[in-house]
Amino acid sequence: MSDLTLTTQSTSDGTTITVAGELDLTSSPTLEDATSQAALADGAPLHINMSRVTFMDSSGLNFLLILRRRLADRGSRLVLTGVQGAPMRVLTLTGADTLLLPAGTQVRKGKLDSATPA
């Protein structure tokens, strides 16, 4: 069984869910429950801080892609932050980084560098 810890914080800029552990087939439903319960104001983004995610498989990637579409359908957006290591490799190998990472970011040595324009 995968270990996954979630912390949710709501601010005027949207909701941030900090994820720690492994995002895979076993744990994705836990994150799905948390995202469906997140209270978002009209158009407010959902931020997912992945700086403490140690592993992500195709189930985790699939969930993030579905979540991105679901939020877009509601007039909101998904913002991933702190992506690094194995999750970053999954995003870049599949090309999903172009869909899931914020505009104006660049991947450097397996880490997200939001300060450097792409």
XYZ file of C-alpha atoms in Angstrom:
118
model
C 0.000 0.000 0.000
C 1.240 3.486 -0.915
C 1.779 6.192 1.637
C 0.261 9.538 0.714
C -0.174 12.556 2.960
C -2.226 15.568 1.924
C -2.471 19.034 3.434
C -5.046 21.504 2.120
C -4.878 25.263 2.513
C -7.352 27.777 1.083
C -6.393 31.393 0.418
C -7.733 34.249 -1.669
C -5.508 33.000 -4.519
C -7.150 29.574 -4.592
C -6.630 26.283 -2.852
C -3.279 24.538 -2.418
C -3.015 20.830 -1.760
C 0.447 19.735 -0.680
C 1.102 16.105 -1.561
C 3.755 13.948 0.101
C 4.598 10.348 -0.735
C 3.752 8.165 -3.719
C 1.096 9.088 -6.285
C 0.046 5.822 -7.897
C -2.871 3.476 -8.543
C -3.454 2.923 -4.835
C -3.148 6.525 -3.681
C -4.661 8.501 -6.594
C -8.223 8.070 -5.256
C -7.151 9.797 -2.020
C -5.980 12.847 -3.974
C -9.106 12.673 -6.124
C -11.287 12.862 -2.999
C -9.319 15.855 -1.712
C -9.560 17.715 -5.008
C -13.276 17.102 -5.320
C -13.780 18.520 -1.815
C -11.593 21.575 -2.421
C -13.673 24.732 -2.310
C -12.735 26.874 -5.304
C -14.098 30.340 -5.946
C -15.181 30.996 -9.514
C -12.082 30.823 -11.695
C -9.706 30.310 -8.764
C -6.890 27.886 -9.520
C -6.178 24.639 -7.717
C -2.489 24.481 -6.815
C -0.930 21.095 -6.175
C 2.454 21.284 -4.480
C 4.315 18.144 -5.503
C 7.671 18.984 -3.926
C 7.386 16.008 -1.563
C 6.086 13.450 -4.085
C 8.708 10.715 -4.322
C 7.090 8.551 -7.001
C 4.378 8.868 -9.631
C 3.183 6.210 -12.056
C 0.851 6.404 -15.054
C -2.202 6.300 -12.763
C -1.040 9.462 -11.037
C -0.361 11.107 -14.391
C -3.771 10.063 -15.711
C -5.457 11.534 -12.655
C -3.643 14.872 -13.109
C -4.652 15.038 -16.775
C -8.298 14.274 -15.938
C -8.226 16.842 -13.134
C -6.804 19.469 -15.505
C -9.675 18.914 -17.930
C -12.305 18.815 -15.167
C -11.095 22.139 -13.757
C -10.944 23.732 -17.213
C -14.554 22.674 -17.819
C -15.476 24.567 -14.627
C -13.535 27.697 -15.647
C -10.630 27.004 -13.318
C -7.139 25.653 -13.827
C -4.627 23.274 -12.329
C -1.229 24.635 -11.268
C 1.471 22.122 -10.340
C 4.385 23.389 -8.272
C 7.544 21.825 -6.884
C 7.626 18.965 -9.379
C 10.973 17.161 -9.319
C 12.636 13.761 -9.472
C 10.569 10.773 -10.621
C 7.331 12.748 -11.136
C 9.195 15.250 -13.330
C 10.642 12.404 -15.389
C 7.144 11.003 -15.948
C 5.882 14.405 -17.098
C 8.786 15.077 -19.450
C 8.966 11.557 -20.929
C 5.271 11.598 -21.779
C 5.177 15.209 -22.945
C 2.594 16.013 -20.280
C 4.903 18.719 -18.909
C 3.663 20.988 -21.716
C 0.098 20.566 -20.442
C 0.587 20.438 -16.688
C 3.433 22.790 -15.855
C 2.844 26.550 -15.626
C 3.630 28.640 -18.687
C 7.025 30.314 -18.534
C 8.716 27.423 -16.764
C 11.655 25.344 -17.816
C 12.878 21.939 -16.734
C 16.460 21.884 -15.512
C 18.136 18.674 -14.413
C 14.830 17.050 -13.461
C 13.525 20.052 -11.512
C 11.015 22.760 -12.253
C 12.571 26.210 -12.518
C 9.713 28.706 -12.461
C 12.073 31.688 -12.483
C 13.472 30.936 -15.929
C 11.246 31.603 -18.938
C 10.962 28.765 -21.411
